[in-house]
Short mmCIF file of C-alpha atoms in Angstrom, two decimals:
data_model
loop_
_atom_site.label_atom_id
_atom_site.label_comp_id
_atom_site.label_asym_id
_atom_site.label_seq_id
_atom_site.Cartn_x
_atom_site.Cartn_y
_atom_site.Cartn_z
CA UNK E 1022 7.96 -3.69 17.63
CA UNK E 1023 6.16 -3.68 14.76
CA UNK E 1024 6.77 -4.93 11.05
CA UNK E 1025 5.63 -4.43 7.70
CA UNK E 1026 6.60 -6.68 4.67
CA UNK E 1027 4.98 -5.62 1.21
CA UNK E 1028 5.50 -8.05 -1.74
CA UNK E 1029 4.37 -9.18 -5.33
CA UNK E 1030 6.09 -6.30 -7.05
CA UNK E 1031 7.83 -6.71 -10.24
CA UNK E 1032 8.12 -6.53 -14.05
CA UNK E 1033 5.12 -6.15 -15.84
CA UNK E 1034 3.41 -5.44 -19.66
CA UNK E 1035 1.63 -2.33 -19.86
CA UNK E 1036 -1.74 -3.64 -19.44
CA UNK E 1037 -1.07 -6.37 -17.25
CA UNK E 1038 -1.34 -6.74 -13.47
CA UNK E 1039 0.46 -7.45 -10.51
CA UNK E 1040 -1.26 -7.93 -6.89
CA UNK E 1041 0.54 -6.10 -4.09
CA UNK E 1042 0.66 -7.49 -0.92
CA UNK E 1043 1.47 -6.10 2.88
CA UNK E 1044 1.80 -7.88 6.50
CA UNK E 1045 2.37 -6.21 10.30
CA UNK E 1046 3.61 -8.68 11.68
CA UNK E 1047 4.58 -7.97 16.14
CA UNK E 1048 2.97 -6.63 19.24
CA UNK E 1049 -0.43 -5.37 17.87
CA UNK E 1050 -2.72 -4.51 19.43
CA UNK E 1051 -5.61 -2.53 16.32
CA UNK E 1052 -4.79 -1.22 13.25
CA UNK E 1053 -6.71 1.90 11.79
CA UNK E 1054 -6.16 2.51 8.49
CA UNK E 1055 -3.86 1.06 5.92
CA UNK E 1056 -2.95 2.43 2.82
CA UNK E 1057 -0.18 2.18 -0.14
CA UNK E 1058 1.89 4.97 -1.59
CA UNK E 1059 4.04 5.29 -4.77
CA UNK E 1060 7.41 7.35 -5.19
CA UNK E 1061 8.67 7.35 -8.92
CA UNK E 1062 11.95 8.52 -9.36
CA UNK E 1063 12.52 12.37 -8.76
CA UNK E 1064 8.93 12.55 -7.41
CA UNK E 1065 7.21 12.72 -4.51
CA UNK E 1066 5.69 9.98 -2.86
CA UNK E 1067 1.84 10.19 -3.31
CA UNK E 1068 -1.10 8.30 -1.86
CA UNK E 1069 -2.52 5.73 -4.32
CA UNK E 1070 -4.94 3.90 -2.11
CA UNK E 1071 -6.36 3.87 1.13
CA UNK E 1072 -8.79 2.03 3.47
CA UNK E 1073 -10.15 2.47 7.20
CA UNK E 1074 -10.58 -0.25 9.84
CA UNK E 1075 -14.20 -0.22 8.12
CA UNK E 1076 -13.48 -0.61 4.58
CA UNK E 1077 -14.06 2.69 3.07
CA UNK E 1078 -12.12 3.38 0.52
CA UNK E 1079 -10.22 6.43 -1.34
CA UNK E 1080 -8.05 6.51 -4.76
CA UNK E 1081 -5.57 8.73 -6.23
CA UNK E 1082 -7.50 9.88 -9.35
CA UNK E 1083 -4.75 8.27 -11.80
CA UNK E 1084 -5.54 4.80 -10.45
CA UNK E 1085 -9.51 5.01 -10.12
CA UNK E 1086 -11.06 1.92 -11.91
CA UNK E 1087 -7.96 -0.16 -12.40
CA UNK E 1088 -6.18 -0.09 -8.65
CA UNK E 1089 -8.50 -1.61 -5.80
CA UNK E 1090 -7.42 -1.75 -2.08
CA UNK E 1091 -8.80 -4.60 -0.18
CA UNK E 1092 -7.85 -5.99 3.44
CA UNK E 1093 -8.00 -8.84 5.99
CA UNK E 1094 -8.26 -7.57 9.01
CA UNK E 1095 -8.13 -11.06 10.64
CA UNK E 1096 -4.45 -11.55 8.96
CA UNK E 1097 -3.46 -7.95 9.51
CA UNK E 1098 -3.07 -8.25 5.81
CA UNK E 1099 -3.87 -5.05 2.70
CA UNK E 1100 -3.61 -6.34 -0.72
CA UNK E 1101 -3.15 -3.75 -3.50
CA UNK E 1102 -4.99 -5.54 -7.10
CA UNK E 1103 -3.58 -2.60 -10.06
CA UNK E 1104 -5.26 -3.99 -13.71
CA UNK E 1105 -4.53 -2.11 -16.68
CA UNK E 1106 -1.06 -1.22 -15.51
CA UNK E 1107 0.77 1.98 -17.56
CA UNK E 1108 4.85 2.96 -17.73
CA UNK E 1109 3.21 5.67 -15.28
CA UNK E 1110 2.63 3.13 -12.81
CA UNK E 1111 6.28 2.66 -12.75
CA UNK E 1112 7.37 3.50 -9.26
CA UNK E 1113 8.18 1.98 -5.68
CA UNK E 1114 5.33 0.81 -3.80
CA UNK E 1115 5.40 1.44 -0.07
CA UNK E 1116 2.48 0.21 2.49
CA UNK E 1117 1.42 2.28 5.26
CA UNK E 1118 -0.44 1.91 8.27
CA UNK E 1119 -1.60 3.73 11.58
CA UNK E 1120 -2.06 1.25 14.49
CA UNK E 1121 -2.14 0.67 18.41
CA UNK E 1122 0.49 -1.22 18.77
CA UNK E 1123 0.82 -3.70 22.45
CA UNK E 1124 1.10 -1.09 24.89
CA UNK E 1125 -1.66 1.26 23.24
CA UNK E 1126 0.87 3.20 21.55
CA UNK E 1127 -0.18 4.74 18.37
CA UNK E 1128 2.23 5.07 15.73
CA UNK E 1129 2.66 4.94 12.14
CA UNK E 1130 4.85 2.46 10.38
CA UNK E 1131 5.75 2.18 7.01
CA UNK E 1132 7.36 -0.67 5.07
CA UNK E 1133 10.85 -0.95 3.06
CA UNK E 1134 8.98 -1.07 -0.16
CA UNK E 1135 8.33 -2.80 -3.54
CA UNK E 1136 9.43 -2.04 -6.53
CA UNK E 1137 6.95 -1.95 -9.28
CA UNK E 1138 8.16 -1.58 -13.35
CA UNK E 1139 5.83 -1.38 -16.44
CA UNK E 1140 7.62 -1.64 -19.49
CA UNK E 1141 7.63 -3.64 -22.81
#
């Protein structure tokens, strides 16, 4: 079984920043990619940011030049650094990732989420 545990979400200023941060934890055996999605209230969830086993790197237009996606792949660990944070920005913050897990399984796991206000 695998885990994921996101945290460092919270209250913020607009322009301030928060770092987001996400473990799998359990019987793992690679991870691929790992990535972090937003759902604000009556929205849809959307990608933010996302980065392969090799560190390339994608953003959501709306966060390019403030959000950057970083990982340890030694730790199993994807951090999620968001400067210049908006009201937009308000939303819960879910980490995902695509992995083979102990028994060469590949499957996708998400985690329970972080919430993530900006407001003054």
């Amino acid at each position: 079984q695998v885990q994921l545990v996101e945290s460092g979400g919270g209250l913020v200023q607009p322009g301030g920043s928060l770092k987001l941060s996400c473990a799998a934890s359990g019987s793992i055996f690679s991870i691929n990619a790992m990535g972090w999605y937003r759902q604000a209230p009556e929205k849809r969830r959307e990608l933010v940011a996302h980065i392969t086993s090799g560190g390339s790197t994608n953003y959501a237009e709306s966060v390019k030049g403030r959000f950057t996606i970083s990982r340890n792949n030694a730790k199993n660990l994807v951090y999620l650094q968001m400067n210049s944070l908006k009201p937009e920005d308000t939303a819960v913050y879910y980490c995902k990732t695509d992995l083979f897990d102990g028994s060469m399984r590949y499957s996708v796991y998400w985690g329970q989420g972080t919430q993530v206000t900006v407001s003054s």
